[in-house]
């Protein structure tokens, strides 16, 4: 590849990124157009773009996302999330802060297993119902749930799309995430509950009469098809077991998710076309286009040049590098969508890690710093993550709009606090006691 | 027969600022499927059928997640009509509002039938066009039902 091709790849990448950030055109169209452009300009070729995960479409990521979308699509029809949310609210006896705490925990746990947007789409309507019964403004609950979703999503390999990209690039397993990220994610959820107490308690007044309205809700009626629920939960349990048993079985997450999706469609006798309705084809196409655009940077040596310049610094000061990865990722992910951010930074990180001296954690700390920074940074602003945008849209439609600054002034506090806690965690676990 | 002869001058009509509950009662009392909505100048602005009014009575969280309808107890479900209180006709009109088709007084019944069929709107406003928008005069409304009724009677 010549210098001309490298510059062409950089130019396309910058234009694509600028258009994604500006949100003037659909991000899928932009990514696909960018992929077409780098192919037409010969900055990459079909072999590199379609048949090499290092320089093109990472099919493991796409099929893992596809499989999980099908499983979640069927599960979301069972009413289990509505059941759990109302059950949790009733366990709280309609006490607003307890309800908020339960919803935060439920959202975080659900987000660890499902993608964040699906989680908030399921949790927000039931939250609006509960808030109406309690006579409380939904904004504190909805904002807290967005934070919980982004924090919970960091906990597992399948919790947030950036984690899937990172895992694929770094060769990290589901268990690696459970061992390294789940503990800090759990701690951050506890911290979030404390922050919510500080930020929102004044808006959460208790009214015994209204609380009785919550107790009158009939959560059992949310489940219309108990057989489908049983089948869905059984397949989800098998899929999670498949992820966890990767060291024994050897199947990559994408294969486990695909088999799980097929099994669920088969046993539930769901019409395949109905199961496919929940698949976000435009998101999958966005990923594919983005992989080709970023892959062109790898193919033309641009990523290698950037990484080479950074590797020496990272090798001499891994702690500083981890801090920069964590803080820088948090700041940038607060401003731009964390999916294109991670898709771009992951190959750079791969090169830097490959250049580090062997020993200690073999550079995994940089991957964890990137994961935590990208996922937690999404909480900083109202546009930091897809879940934030979706919730603000739902709130506006329900007649209880949440303004950009109403969200962001809380988001900045939560992001600063959670990133600071994550920094201490990384330091203690991988440097002080590593 | 011409449109002016079939136009019902007493067809129920509301304005954009009419309370939604008043409009709902008018719909029920008149046993119509829709009301003609006039703008501030008294010109035909939209048709308000029963559907959008009913939609406003359904909470947004149920529209977003229909499974939640099952968990709401009977006592609360029966009070949905109260959601229309405080709303106006303007609040209830769908975003994709279509102005009702307008017939001229001299249009034939075939022309009126063609208008109704092409627009998929259950009403046609019959307007006598004067010089400039201020000169327009609403003579009445021909409903789908009224037109069909007349055509069937004429055939028999």
XYZ file of C-alpha atoms in Angstrom:
590
model
C 0.000 0.000 0.000
C 1.295 3.453 -0.889
C 1.193 6.649 1.137
C -1.607 7.787 -1.155
C -3.796 4.901 -0.028
C -3.017 5.574 3.632
C -4.055 9.209 3.279
C -7.186 8.186 1.400
C -8.104 5.779 4.219
C -7.513 8.528 6.796
C -9.607 11.024 4.818
C -12.529 8.612 4.488
C -12.279 7.713 8.170
C -12.316 11.384 9.253
C -15.294 12.201 7.019
C -17.207 9.125 8.225
C -16.480 9.956 11.863
C -17.469 13.603 11.432
C -20.744 12.625 9.791
C -21.521 10.072 12.507
C -20.860 12.644 15.227
C -22.895 15.336 13.453
C -25.858 12.937 13.147
C -26.840 14.711 9.933
C -27.101 11.443 8.052
C -28.024 7.977 9.274
C -24.953 6.340 10.809
C -25.513 3.093 8.926
C -25.618 4.853 5.569
C -22.466 6.786 6.455
C -20.554 3.669 7.552
C -21.584 1.691 4.472
C -20.727 4.607 2.171
C -17.351 4.868 3.899
C -16.754 1.148 3.380
C -17.624 1.532 -0.278
C -15.274 4.495 -0.583
C -12.197 2.748 0.865
C -12.848 -0.241 -1.405
C -13.288 1.946 -4.489
C -10.115 3.895 -3.638
C -8.199 0.607 -3.205
C -7.277 1.555 0.348
C -8.333 -2.002 1.083
C -9.617 -4.929 -0.973
C -12.332 -7.525 -0.757
C -10.045 -10.162 0.776
C -8.982 -7.840 3.597
C -12.453 -6.365 4.048
C -14.511 -9.546 4.099
C -12.210 -12.428 4.974
C -9.822 -11.093 7.623
C -11.224 -10.040 10.975
C -8.083 -7.998 11.682
C -8.550 -5.763 8.633
C -12.244 -6.047 7.932
C -15.612 -7.363 9.056
C -15.370 -9.257 12.329
C -18.029 -11.903 11.765
C -17.700 -13.157 15.332
C -18.965 -9.791 16.567
C -21.804 -9.660 14.044
C -23.040 -13.195 14.680
C -22.806 -12.812 18.443
C -24.910 -9.647 18.205
C -27.348 -11.340 15.805
C -27.784 -14.407 18.012
C -28.338 -12.356 21.152
C -30.828 -10.095 19.344
C -32.938 -13.117 18.370
C -32.826 -14.566 21.904
C -33.659 -11.221 23.512
C -36.409 -10.613 20.949
C -38.190 -13.801 21.972
C -37.528 -13.255 25.692
C -38.883 -9.704 25.587
C -42.239 -11.073 24.384
C -42.636 -13.215 27.508
C -43.399 -10.361 29.927
C -40.715 -11.515 32.342
C -39.162 -8.066 32.628
C -42.498 -6.416 33.351
C -43.152 -9.123 35.942
C -39.795 -8.603 37.651
C -40.058 -4.801 37.676
C -43.528 -4.768 39.213
C -42.594 -7.528 41.641
C -39.565 -5.452 42.693
C -41.693 -2.334 43.170
C -44.160 -4.278 45.286
C -41.344 -5.725 47.387
C -40.361 -2.111 48.058
C -43.906 -1.500 49.369
C -44.079 1.558 47.117
C -41.340 3.407 49.057
C -39.860 5.612 46.313
C -36.154 5.299 47.104
C -36.443 1.558 47.604
C -38.306 1.310 44.284
C -35.555 3.335 42.603
C -32.891 1.089 44.135
C -34.668 -2.060 42.973
C -35.090 -0.652 39.452
C -31.400 0.335 39.332
C -30.320 -3.171 40.370
C -32.781 -4.852 37.991
C -31.655 -2.653 35.086
C -27.973 -3.256 35.809
C -28.435 -7.036 35.983
C -30.587 -7.115 32.843
C -28.072 -4.918 30.988
C -25.281 -7.339 31.837
C -27.122 -10.023 29.871
C -28.997 -8.022 27.230
C -27.956 -5.048 25.218
C -28.559 -1.707 26.903
C -31.102 -0.326 24.457
C -33.292 -3.420 24.737
C -33.077 -3.235 28.512
C -34.219 0.374 28.736
C -36.979 -0.225 26.177
C -38.337 -2.877 28.536
C -37.766 -1.031 31.797
C -38.896 2.496 30.891
C -42.617 1.803 30.206
C -43.066 -0.091 33.469
C -41.197 2.679 35.290
C -43.619 5.245 33.871
C -46.514 3.133 35.137
C -45.029 2.846 38.629
C -44.214 6.570 38.787
C -47.759 7.429 37.726
C -49.103 5.284 40.550
C -46.702 6.864 43.027
C -47.473 10.366 41.746
C -43.756 11.011 41.288
C -41.805 12.609 38.439
C -40.301 9.797 36.343
C -37.130 11.723 35.435
C -35.027 10.649 38.478
C -35.976 7.011 37.916
C -35.332 7.103 34.170
C -31.995 8.896 34.526
C -30.880 6.440 37.231
C -31.872 3.523 35.000
C -29.784 4.854 32.112
C -26.779 5.083 34.434
C -27.442 1.557 35.710
C -27.782 0.258 32.174
C -24.429 1.655 31.059
C -22.681 0.455 34.233
C -24.332 -2.982 34.160
C -23.537 -3.348 30.472
C -19.831 -3.105 31.280
C -19.995 -6.205 33.479
C -20.009 -8.922 30.832
C -18.779 -9.674 27.348
C -22.318 -9.492 25.946
C -23.492 -6.510 28.022
C -22.462 -3.749 25.635
C -21.391 -3.873 21.961
C -17.984 -2.237 22.706
C -17.231 -5.173 25.022
C -17.907 -7.617 22.185
C -15.501 -5.726 19.910
C -12.868 -5.570 22.657
C -13.232 -9.259 23.510
C -12.895 -10.277 19.895
C -9.824 -8.106 19.299
C -8.110 -9.011 22.566
C -9.090 -12.677 22.627
C -10.806 -12.176 25.994
C -13.404 -14.684 27.145
C -16.737 -14.311 28.892
C -15.056 -15.497 32.085
C -12.293 -12.898 31.731
C -15.000 -10.240 31.930
C -16.670 -11.964 34.884
C -13.413 -12.094 36.807
C -12.053 -8.662 35.892
C -14.999 -6.334 35.226
C -17.996 -7.813 37.024
C -16.622 -7.067 40.535
C -16.016 -3.388 39.775
C -19.350 -3.105 37.940
C -21.134 -4.471 41.026
C -19.272 -1.991 43.227
C -20.199 0.845 40.864
C -23.889 -0.089 41.033
C -23.677 0.240 44.845
C -21.967 3.604 44.379
C -24.673 4.639 41.918
C -27.395 3.887 44.452
C -25.568 6.135 46.931
C -25.254 8.882 44.329
C -28.960 8.596 43.482
C -29.784 9.069 47.165
C -27.728 12.263 47.091
C -29.002 13.550 43.745
C -32.671 12.598 43.765
C -33.944 12.019 47.319
C -35.622 15.435 47.510
C -37.887 14.469 44.583
C -38.910 11.129 46.073
C -41.688 11.839 48.573
C -43.679 8.925 50.024
C -47.485 8.846 49.967
C -49.038 5.753 51.598
C -52.275 6.083 49.641
C -50.456 6.213 46.320
C -48.169 3.359 47.330
C -51.308 1.224 47.629
C -51.815 1.821 43.890
C -48.517 0.050 43.210
C -49.533 -2.861 45.423
C -52.708 -3.225 43.313
C -50.736 -3.988 40.141
C -51.005 -7.612 39.006
C -47.540 -8.620 37.864
C -48.544 -12.241 37.192
C -50.818 -11.077 34.377
C -47.797 -9.720 32.475
C -46.842 -13.300 31.653
C -49.248 -14.491 28.986
C -47.304 -17.528 27.820
C -45.587 -19.382 30.685
C -44.374 -22.112 28.321
C -42.526 -19.589 26.155
C -41.090 -18.019 29.297
C -39.797 -21.393 30.490
C -38.275 -22.141 27.086
C -36.706 -18.683 26.852
C -35.144 -18.813 30.303
C -33.891 -22.367 29.741
C -32.176 -21.386 26.485
C -30.738 -18.221 28.063
C -29.327 -20.339 30.899
C -27.810 -22.748 28.354
C -26.288 -19.869 26.404
C -24.741 -18.362 29.535
C -23.468 -21.815 30.500
C -21.974 -22.080 27.005
C -20.189 -18.739 27.481
C -18.883 -19.705 30.920
C -17.788 -23.190 29.826
C -15.761 -21.830 26.896
C -12.481 -23.148 28.384
C -14.007 -26.650 28.436
C -16.183 -26.636 25.325
C -14.056 -24.342 23.201
C -16.974 -22.745 21.356
C -16.610 -19.004 20.750
C -19.463 -16.779 22.040
C -20.719 -16.160 18.501
C -21.293 -19.896 17.962
C -22.966 -20.279 21.364
C -25.320 -17.358 20.670
C -26.168 -18.602 17.175
C -26.929 -22.114 18.396
C -28.986 -20.664 21.267
C -30.983 -18.475 18.881
C -31.685 -21.396 16.576
C -32.633 -23.644 19.478
C -35.026 -21.081 20.930
C -36.753 -20.466 17.602
C -37.058 -24.230 17.092
C -38.349 -25.234 20.529
C -40.669 -22.250 20.943
C -42.087 -22.813 17.469
C -41.765 -19.070 16.926
C -42.200 -18.181 13.284
C -38.629 -17.355 12.177
C -39.825 -14.146 10.528
C -41.284 -13.000 13.871
C -38.029 -13.783 15.693
C -36.084 -11.825 13.062
C -38.262 -8.730 13.601
C -36.269 -7.893 16.723
C -32.949 -8.083 14.877
C -31.556 -4.590 14.322
C -30.293 -5.129 10.803
C -29.227 -1.504 10.463
C -27.007 -1.837 13.546
C -25.377 -4.952 12.117
C -24.817 -3.162 8.796
C -23.369 -0.186 10.708
C -20.869 -2.493 12.412
C -19.924 -4.129 9.116
C -19.322 -0.778 7.412
C -17.363 0.543 10.365
C -15.145 -2.541 10.472
C -14.226 -2.048 6.802
C -13.483 1.684 7.248
C -11.293 1.059 10.322
C -9.860 -2.067 8.687
C -8.571 0.114 5.840
C -6.543 2.054 8.415
C -5.030 -1.242 9.583
C -4.442 -2.479 6.037
C -2.668 0.726 4.980
C -0.451 0.749 8.083
C -1.959 3.873 9.649
C -2.939 2.069 12.862
C 0.512 0.485 13.020
C 2.196 3.898 12.767
C 0.024 5.390 15.495
C 0.493 2.373 17.762
C 4.252 2.301 17.240
C 4.484 5.867 18.489
C 2.439 5.046 21.574
C 3.915 1.650 22.438
C 7.219 3.003 23.765
C 5.408 5.341 26.144
C 3.033 2.600 27.284
C 5.904 0.166 27.837
C 7.792 2.602 30.041
C 4.733 3.681 32.009
C 1.905 1.143 31.887
C 0.125 2.798 34.813
C 0.080 6.122 32.975
C -1.094 4.402 29.816
C -3.948 2.702 31.678
C -4.942 6.031 33.235
C -4.968 7.702 29.816
C -6.980 4.849 28.297
C -9.525 5.014 31.108
C -9.835 8.808 31.337
C -9.481 9.507 27.626
C -12.028 6.850 26.709
C -14.481 8.180 29.289
C -14.191 11.742 27.965
C -14.452 10.764 24.296
C -17.270 8.276 24.864
C -19.248 10.994 26.564
C -19.163 13.007 23.369
C -19.227 10.401 20.590
C -20.952 7.043 20.358
C -18.734 4.489 22.081
C -19.149 1.880 19.322
C -17.194 3.733 16.591
C -14.779 4.926 19.270
C -13.951 1.394 20.432
C -13.942 0.021 16.880
C -11.178 2.551 16.125
C -9.179 2.339 19.331
C -9.316 -1.462 19.673
C -6.855 -2.164 16.816
C -4.525 0.529 18.171
C -4.719 -1.057 21.622
C -4.055 -4.473 20.096
C -0.820 -3.181 18.557
C 0.271 -1.400 21.727
C -0.397 -4.480 23.852
C 1.508 -6.641 21.365
C 4.492 -4.339 21.763
C 4.558 -4.415 25.548
C 7.126 -6.545 27.359
C 5.673 -9.906 28.413
C 4.884 -10.433 32.054
C 2.574 -9.159 34.725
C -0.893 -8.798 33.161
C 0.390 -8.940 29.559
C -1.357 -5.667 28.784
C -4.820 -6.798 29.768
C -5.098 -3.814 32.060
C -5.194 -1.580 28.993
C -8.135 -3.550 27.638
C -9.967 -3.262 30.965
C -9.222 0.455 31.092
C -10.625 0.822 27.580
C -13.716 -1.220 28.492
C -14.478 0.724 31.638
C -13.673 4.117 30.115
C -15.820 3.553 27.024
C -18.775 2.063 28.909
C -18.802 4.432 31.884
C -18.138 7.493 29.727
C -21.451 6.888 27.994
C -23.185 8.208 31.110
C -21.579 11.646 30.902
C -23.975 13.361 28.532
C -27.449 12.870 27.112
C -25.900 11.707 23.823
C -23.108 9.591 25.297
C -24.758 6.237 24.578
C -27.651 4.889 22.541
C -29.617 3.999 25.687
C -29.520 7.652 26.825
C -30.981 8.892 23.555
C -33.678 6.209 23.563
C -34.790 6.994 27.125
C -34.941 10.730 26.498
C -37.095 10.030 23.456
C -39.469 7.785 25.415
C -39.717 10.335 28.227
C -40.596 13.114 25.793
C -43.277 10.980 24.160
C -44.774 10.249 27.571
C -45.109 13.994 28.200
C -42.319 14.138 30.796
C -39.345 15.428 28.815
C -35.840 15.303 30.242
C -33.658 18.117 28.936
C -30.080 17.644 27.740
C -28.716 19.552 30.722
C -31.039 17.923 33.239
C -29.468 14.620 32.223
C -25.937 15.850 31.692
C -25.532 17.661 35.017
C -26.242 14.387 36.785
C -24.331 12.357 34.210
C -21.116 14.310 34.713
C -21.236 13.687 38.481
C -21.943 9.973 38.054
C -19.282 9.557 35.351
C -16.606 11.415 37.311
C -17.337 9.355 40.426
C -17.550 5.968 38.721
C -14.448 6.568 36.587
C -12.519 7.650 39.722
C -13.588 4.453 41.516
C -12.645 2.408 38.445
C -9.216 4.096 38.380
C -8.597 3.139 42.004
C -9.748 -0.420 41.238
C -7.411 -0.768 38.265
C -4.491 0.622 40.265
C -5.065 -1.610 43.286
C -5.816 -4.774 41.350
C -3.252 -4.626 38.551
C -0.459 -2.433 39.881
C -0.427 -2.247 43.710
C -1.379 -5.897 44.247
C -1.043 -7.238 40.694
C -78.117 16.901 -7.173
C -75.274 19.220 -6.245
C -73.030 19.253 -3.178
C -74.720 22.365 -1.720
C -78.027 20.499 -1.562
C -76.611 17.487 0.253
C -74.333 19.456 2.639
C -75.475 19.236 6.255
C -75.193 22.756 7.725
C -75.629 21.396 11.264
C -72.883 18.803 11.077
C -71.047 18.926 14.441
C -67.862 20.910 14.364
C -65.243 21.916 16.902
C -62.266 24.242 16.970
C -58.663 23.481 17.831
C -59.164 24.890 21.320
C -62.325 22.906 22.125
C -61.728 20.697 25.207
C -61.139 17.058 24.237
C -63.841 15.845 26.634
C -66.387 18.201 25.016
C -65.422 16.889 21.592
C -65.758 13.306 22.808
C -69.243 13.976 24.201
C -70.257 15.698 20.957
C -69.064 12.673 18.977
C -71.066 10.320 21.169
C -74.229 12.459 21.296
C -74.267 13.003 17.545
C -73.488 9.322 16.840
C -70.923 10.369 14.240
C -67.609 8.714 13.420
C -65.748 11.991 13.237
C -65.991 15.741 13.834
C -64.964 18.567 11.556
C -62.225 20.674 13.147
C -62.072 24.335 12.177
C -59.019 26.551 12.498
C -58.922 30.036 14.031
C -60.352 31.537 10.823
C -63.230 29.052 10.736
C -61.795 27.148 7.780
C -61.785 23.321 7.696
C -58.545 22.208 9.347
C -58.871 18.484 10.088
C -61.206 15.637 10.871
C -61.160 14.251 14.394
C -62.262 10.629 14.395
C -62.799 8.479 17.517
C -59.415 6.701 17.221
C -57.089 9.584 18.174
C -59.350 10.517 21.111
C -59.229 6.958 22.366
C -55.460 6.873 21.861
C -55.058 9.903 24.146
C -56.922 8.027 26.864
C -54.404 5.170 26.706
C -51.222 5.835 28.718
C -48.019 6.168 26.735
C -46.440 3.310 28.696
C -49.149 0.937 27.449
C -48.623 2.103 23.866
C -44.891 1.454 24.320
C -45.442 -1.919 25.996
C -48.941 -3.350 25.424
C -48.247 -6.195 27.905
C -48.597 -3.616 30.693
C -52.311 -3.265 29.955
C -52.788 -6.654 31.601
C -51.199 -5.660 34.911
C -53.374 -2.586 35.499
C -56.226 -3.382 37.869
C -59.862 -2.841 36.865
C -60.435 0.168 39.133
C -57.625 2.134 37.503
C -58.438 0.912 34.001
C -61.970 2.275 34.364
C -60.686 5.814 35.037
C -58.843 6.183 31.721
C -61.344 8.752 30.418
C -60.027 11.243 32.976
C -56.835 11.431 30.920
C -58.701 13.568 28.382
C -59.329 16.267 30.996
C -57.136 19.279 30.355
C -56.492 18.316 26.744
C -57.818 20.195 23.744
C -58.707 18.995 20.270
C -55.334 20.334 19.108
C -53.584 17.920 21.525
C -55.560 14.970 20.180
C -55.016 15.411 16.462
C -52.499 12.958 15.049
C -49.134 14.342 13.921
C -49.836 13.270 10.357
C -52.976 15.382 10.131
C -54.752 15.561 6.813
C -56.966 18.505 6.035
C -60.422 17.309 4.997
C -61.139 17.403 1.259
C -63.120 20.429 0.169
C -65.940 20.281 -2.407
C -67.361 23.245 -4.304
C -71.096 23.914 -3.923
C -71.715 23.048 -7.578
C -69.852 19.730 -7.527
C -71.895 16.739 -8.545
C -72.356 13.764 -6.232
C -69.927 11.816 -8.437
C -67.293 14.492 -7.831
C -67.987 14.348 -4.072
C -67.788 10.536 -4.086
C -64.490 10.708 -5.995
C -63.097 13.168 -3.420
C -64.056 10.942 -0.506
C -62.678 7.827 -2.181
C -59.395 9.450 -3.168
C -58.757 11.016 0.223
C -59.885 8.106 2.442
C -61.463 10.784 4.634
C -64.975 10.110 5.955
C -66.065 13.742 5.426
C -66.057 16.381 2.746
C -66.442 20.051 3.634
C -68.534 22.059 1.184
C -67.042 25.525 0.933
C -68.200 28.460 -1.126
C -64.953 30.095 -2.226
C -65.027 33.863 -1.917
C -62.375 36.390 -2.929
C -59.344 35.528 -0.747
C -59.231 33.055 2.181
C -61.356 35.394 4.334
C -64.145 35.192 1.794
C -64.590 31.430 2.081
C -67.902 30.278 3.601
C -68.469 26.805 5.001
C -71.878 25.658 3.789
C -71.855 22.299 5.527
C -70.418 18.802 5.555
C -71.187 15.690 3.576
C -70.307 12.500 5.401
C -69.464 9.208 3.736
C -72.536 7.673 5.348
C -74.814 10.511 4.291
C -73.606 10.285 0.687
C -74.008 6.495 0.505
C -77.441 6.762 2.081
C -78.496 9.254 -0.583
C -77.071 7.145 -3.456
C -78.843 3.988 -2.243
C -82.161 5.813 -1.833
C -81.847 7.241 -5.334
C -81.143 3.777 -6.754
C -84.233 2.248 -5.158
